[in-house]
Structure formats: C-alpha cells, structure tokens
Short mmCIF file of C-alpha atoms and ligand atoms in Angstrom, two decimals:
data_model
loop_
_atom_site.label_atom_id
_atom_site.label_comp_id
_atom_site.label_asym_id
_atom_site.label_seq_id
_atom_site.Cartn_x
_atom_site.Cartn_y
_atom_site.Cartn_z
CA UNK L 204 0.00 0.00 0.00
CA UNK L 205 1.38 3.45 -0.90
CA UNK L 206 1.99 6.05 1.79
CA UNK L 207 -0.89 8.08 0.36
CA UNK L 208 -3.26 5.10 0.58
CA UNK L 209 -2.14 4.45 4.17
CA UNK L 210 -2.89 8.08 5.08
CA UNK L 211 -6.36 7.77 3.48
CA UNK L 212 -7.01 4.56 5.41
CA UNK L 213 -5.94 6.13 8.72
CA UNK L 214 -8.18 9.14 7.97
CA UNK L 215 -11.14 6.85 7.21
CA UNK L 216 -10.56 4.85 10.42
CA UNK L 217 -10.28 8.14 12.33
CA UNK L 218 -13.80 9.20 11.28
CA UNK L 219 -15.08 6.53 13.69
CA UNK L 220 -15.46 8.15 17.12
CA UNK L 221 -14.49 5.85 19.99
CA UNK L 222 -13.99 5.78 23.72
CA UNK L 223 -10.47 5.39 25.07
CA UNK L 224 -9.07 2.60 27.26
CA UNK L 225 -5.79 1.75 28.92
CA UNK L 226 -5.20 -2.00 28.78
CA UNK L 227 -2.98 -3.35 31.56
CA UNK L 228 -1.27 -6.58 32.53
CA UNK L 229 1.85 -7.92 34.23
CA UNK L 230 4.95 -9.44 32.72
CA UNK L 231 6.02 -12.86 34.02
CA UNK L 232 8.53 -10.92 36.21
CA UNK L 233 5.59 -9.09 37.83
CA UNK L 234 6.36 -5.74 36.18
CA UNK L 235 3.17 -3.84 35.20
CA UNK L 236 2.67 -3.11 31.49
CA UNK L 237 -0.01 -1.13 29.70
CA UNK L 238 -0.90 0.92 26.66
CA UNK L 239 -3.68 3.20 25.38
CA UNK L 240 -6.16 1.49 23.06
CA UNK L 241 -9.33 2.52 21.25
CA UNK L 242 -9.79 -0.80 19.44
CA UNK L 243 -11.81 -2.13 22.38
CA UNK L 244 -15.10 -3.81 21.52
CA UNK L 245 -17.62 -5.86 23.40
CA UNK L 246 -18.05 -9.20 21.63
CA UNK L 247 -20.43 -11.53 23.48
CA UNK L 248 -22.68 -11.46 26.55
CA UNK L 249 -22.85 -15.21 27.11
CA UNK L 250 -20.05 -16.06 27.54
CA UNK L 251 -18.91 -12.49 28.37
CA UNK L 252 -16.20 -11.70 25.80
CA UNK L 253 -14.41 -8.50 24.78
CA UNK L 254 -11.57 -7.78 22.37
CA UNK L 255 -8.68 -5.42 21.92
CA UNK L 256 -6.21 -5.22 19.00
CA UNK L 257 -2.50 -4.87 19.81
CA UNK L 258 0.08 -3.78 17.26
CA UNK L 259 2.96 -6.25 16.96
CA UNK L 260 5.30 -3.27 17.29
CA UNK L 261 3.96 -2.30 20.73
CA UNK L 262 6.64 -2.90 23.36
CA UNK L 263 4.05 -4.51 25.61
CA UNK L 264 2.75 -6.93 22.93
CA UNK L 265 4.86 -9.90 24.18
CA UNK L 266 3.59 -9.36 27.74
CA UNK L 267 -0.06 -9.38 26.60
CA UNK L 268 0.49 -12.48 24.45
CA UNK L 269 1.94 -14.35 27.45
CA UNK L 270 -0.26 -13.09 30.30
CA UNK L 271 -3.17 -15.25 31.57
CA UNK L 272 -5.02 -12.12 32.76
CA UNK L 273 -5.36 -8.49 31.77
CA UNK L 274 -7.61 -5.51 32.52
CA UNK L 275 -9.39 -2.91 30.43
CA UNK L 276 -9.68 0.52 32.06
CA UNK L 277 -12.28 2.69 30.29
CA UNK L 278 -11.15 6.28 30.81
CA UNK L 279 -13.03 9.34 32.04
CA UNK L 280 -12.59 12.74 30.42
CA UNK L 281 -10.35 13.65 33.40
CA UNK L 282 -7.80 10.97 32.39
CA UNK L 283 -6.56 12.53 29.13
CA UNK L 284 -3.01 12.90 30.47
CA UNK L 285 -3.03 9.20 31.42
CA UNK L 286 -4.16 8.33 27.89
CA UNK L 287 -1.28 10.38 26.43
CA UNK L 288 1.27 8.81 28.81
CA UNK L 289 0.15 5.25 28.02
CA UNK L 290 0.24 6.01 24.28
CA UNK L 291 4.03 6.47 24.62
CA UNK L 292 6.80 3.87 24.91
CA UNK L 293 7.87 5.35 28.29
CA UNK L 294 9.26 3.00 30.96
CA UNK L 295 7.85 5.41 33.55
CA UNK L 296 4.14 4.84 32.82
CA UNK L 297 3.36 3.18 36.15
CA UNK L 298 5.82 5.33 38.13
CA UNK L 299 3.90 8.43 36.95
CA UNK L 300 0.38 7.02 37.45
CA UNK L 301 -1.76 6.20 40.45
CA UNK L 302 -2.57 2.47 40.21
CA UNK L 303 -3.60 -0.50 42.32
CA UNK L 304 -3.60 -4.28 41.96
CA UNK L 305 -6.97 -5.93 41.28
CA UNK L 306 -8.13 -9.54 40.97
CA UNK L 307 -5.41 -11.84 39.62
CA UNK L 308 -2.93 -9.08 40.40
CA UNK L 309 -3.79 -7.09 37.28
CA UNK L 310 -2.94 -3.35 37.46
CA UNK L 311 -6.04 -1.12 37.68
CA UNK L 312 -6.33 2.65 37.25
CA UNK L 313 -8.47 4.20 40.02
CA UNK L 314 -10.96 6.78 38.73
CA UNK L 315 -11.62 4.90 35.48
CA UNK L 316 -15.25 4.91 34.27
CA UNK L 317 -15.20 1.12 34.25
CA UNK L 318 -12.66 -1.64 34.73
CA UNK L 319 -12.99 -5.13 33.31
CA UNK L 320 -10.70 -7.86 34.63
CA UNK L 321 -10.32 -10.54 31.95
CA UNK L 322 -8.81 -13.96 31.46
CA UNK L 323 -7.11 -14.48 28.12
CA UNK L 324 -9.60 -16.43 25.96
CA UNK L 325 -7.98 -16.45 22.51
CA UNK L 326 -5.29 -14.75 20.42
CA UNK L 327 -6.09 -14.24 16.74
CA UNK L 328 -3.26 -13.14 14.42
CA UNK L 329 -4.54 -10.34 12.15
CA UNK L 330 -2.07 -8.59 9.84
CA UNK L 331 0.25 -6.32 11.82
CA UNK L 332 -1.92 -6.68 14.96
CA UNK L 333 -3.03 -9.52 17.20
CA UNK L 334 -6.65 -9.61 18.38
CA UNK L 335 -6.70 -10.37 22.08
CA UNK L 336 -10.05 -11.81 23.15
CA UNK L 337 -10.74 -11.82 26.87
CA UNK L 338 -13.37 -13.44 29.04
CA UNK L 339 -14.64 -10.87 31.54
CA UNK L 340 -14.28 -12.13 35.12
CA UNK L 341 -15.04 -8.99 37.09
CA UNK L 342 -16.37 -5.49 36.39
CA UNK L 343 -16.46 -2.25 38.32
CA UNK L 344 -18.20 0.94 37.16
CA UNK L 345 -18.41 4.59 38.18
CA UNK L 346 -19.98 7.74 36.74
CA UNK L 347 -18.85 10.79 34.79
CA UNK L 348 -18.05 12.08 31.31
CA UNK L 349 -16.12 9.69 29.06
CA UNK L 350 -12.85 10.34 27.24
CA UNK L 351 -13.36 10.00 23.50
CA UNK L 352 -11.12 10.02 20.42
CA UNK L 353 -12.13 11.35 17.02
CA UNK L 354 -10.09 12.40 13.98
CA UNK L 355 -6.85 12.18 15.95
CA UNK L 356 -8.03 14.30 18.88
CA UNK L 357 -9.20 13.59 22.40
CA UNK L 358 -12.76 14.77 23.07
CA UNK L 359 -15.05 14.84 26.07
CA UNK L 360 -18.24 12.79 25.80
CA UNK L 361 -20.78 14.19 28.29
CA UNK L 362 -22.47 11.74 30.59
C1 FMN N 27 -6.29 7.16 21.24
C2 FMN N 27 -5.27 6.09 20.96
C3 FMN N 27 -5.70 4.80 20.70
C4 FMN N 27 -4.78 3.77 20.45
N1 FMN N 27 -5.26 2.51 20.22
C5 FMN N 27 -4.40 1.50 20.01
C6 FMN N 27 -4.88 0.16 19.83
O1 FMN N 27 -6.06 -0.11 19.87
N2 FMN N 27 -3.95 -0.81 19.62
C7 FMN N 27 -2.61 -0.54 19.61
O2 FMN N 27 -1.83 -1.47 19.43
N3 FMN N 27 -2.13 0.71 19.78
C8 FMN N 27 -2.99 1.73 19.99
N4 FMN N 27 -2.52 2.99 20.21
C9 FMN N 27 -1.08 3.23 20.20
C10 FMN N 27 -0.39 2.72 21.48
O3 FMN N 27 -0.98 3.30 22.64
C11 FMN N 27 1.11 3.08 21.43
O4 FMN N 27 1.69 2.38 20.34
C12 FMN N 27 1.88 2.74 22.70
O5 FMN N 27 3.16 3.30 22.58
C13 FMN N 27 2.08 1.29 22.97
O6 FMN N 27 2.78 1.18 24.20
P1 FMN N 27 3.99 0.16 24.40
O7 FMN N 27 4.89 0.32 23.22
O8 FMN N 27 4.61 0.53 25.71
O9 FMN N 27 3.36 -1.20 24.42
C14 FMN N 27 -3.41 4.04 20.45
C15 FMN N 27 -2.97 5.36 20.70
C16 FMN N 27 -3.89 6.36 20.96
C17 FMN N 27 -3.41 7.77 21.25
#
C-alpha cells in the first residue's frame, strides 16, 4: 500500500469516534505493562467476551500475548493525560500514574469509568496486529463524562 493510501485509510478509520481505554497486565517478572487502546469492543454477553487489538510493534505486545489475565480501564474525560502517557513507549508509565492491583494481580487505574478484569480467551493473528479476546471475570463501574477520540483528537463525551 502506498503512503498516500495508508494516510487515506488512517483518515477513514479516524472518522469513527471511539472511547479510550488503557489495557494493563503484568509481565512474568511481575512488572506492570499497559498501553492506550481505542480498538476495544464488546463481543459476546454469554459467555462475556471483549476484544482489543495490539500492534505487533507495541513494546508490551509480548507481555499481553503471554499473560493469563489483563484488565481494560475505560477512561473518564479527566484521564486525558493518562491516555497520552500510556500512548508512549515510556518505561515510567506506572511510576507516573496512580494504580492499584486488582483480581489476579492485574494493574487497575483508580478513577476509570469502568474496569474489566479478563482472562485471556484467545489470540487471533490479524495482519500487523493480534486480536486479544478476553473473558470478563469482574467489572467495576463509576460515573462521569467519558474520554473519547475522534479524527486524531481527544474529546469529552458528556455523561
Ligand atoms: C487514542 C489512541 C488509541 C490507540 N489505540 C491502540 C490500539 O487499539 N492498539 C494498539 O496497538 N495501539 C494503539 N494505540 C497506540 C499505542 O498506545 C502506542 O503504540 C503505545 O506506545 C504502545 O505502548 P507500548 O509500546 O509501551 O506497548 C493508540 C494510541 C492512541 C493515542
């Protein structure tokens, strides 16, 4: 695909307004890992399944492939800085963020609109990404405006 076609594809994808999540897990060593993702989708209610797509170039991709559990933190409008931090390759993500350990020791971001603790259900190779399908084991929700992403910009989605 030419660079021009890639740009057009990105622009077309970017017309789809989404929420924003930070997906978290732990490496086998116990170190927390996470990245910002808007590819989140609910998949099934029974069994409860969700998915997220991870680029093979993401530094945390090997950790997510290997981890038995992970969490999806759906961000509030107040967590834009967190979204920016977790969209970087920084080693300081968890040093600069308030976080706790949830069920199965997965890192959780307090203040998120919702957190979903998941068990890895299936990995599906898909081009330059892997689709990580999770079975939801535990949820927690709160209230407030959501953080959104549209045409390359963060937006606030009123409650
Ligand atoms: C709003 C937004 C949504 C993103 N969604 C995804 C996504 O769904 N999948 C993905 O692999 N990267 C996504 N990214 C890019 C990653 O957050 C970025 O590559 C990050 O550096 C990965 O972290 P890591 O290299 O420490 O794993 C997104 C970035 C932003 C700003």
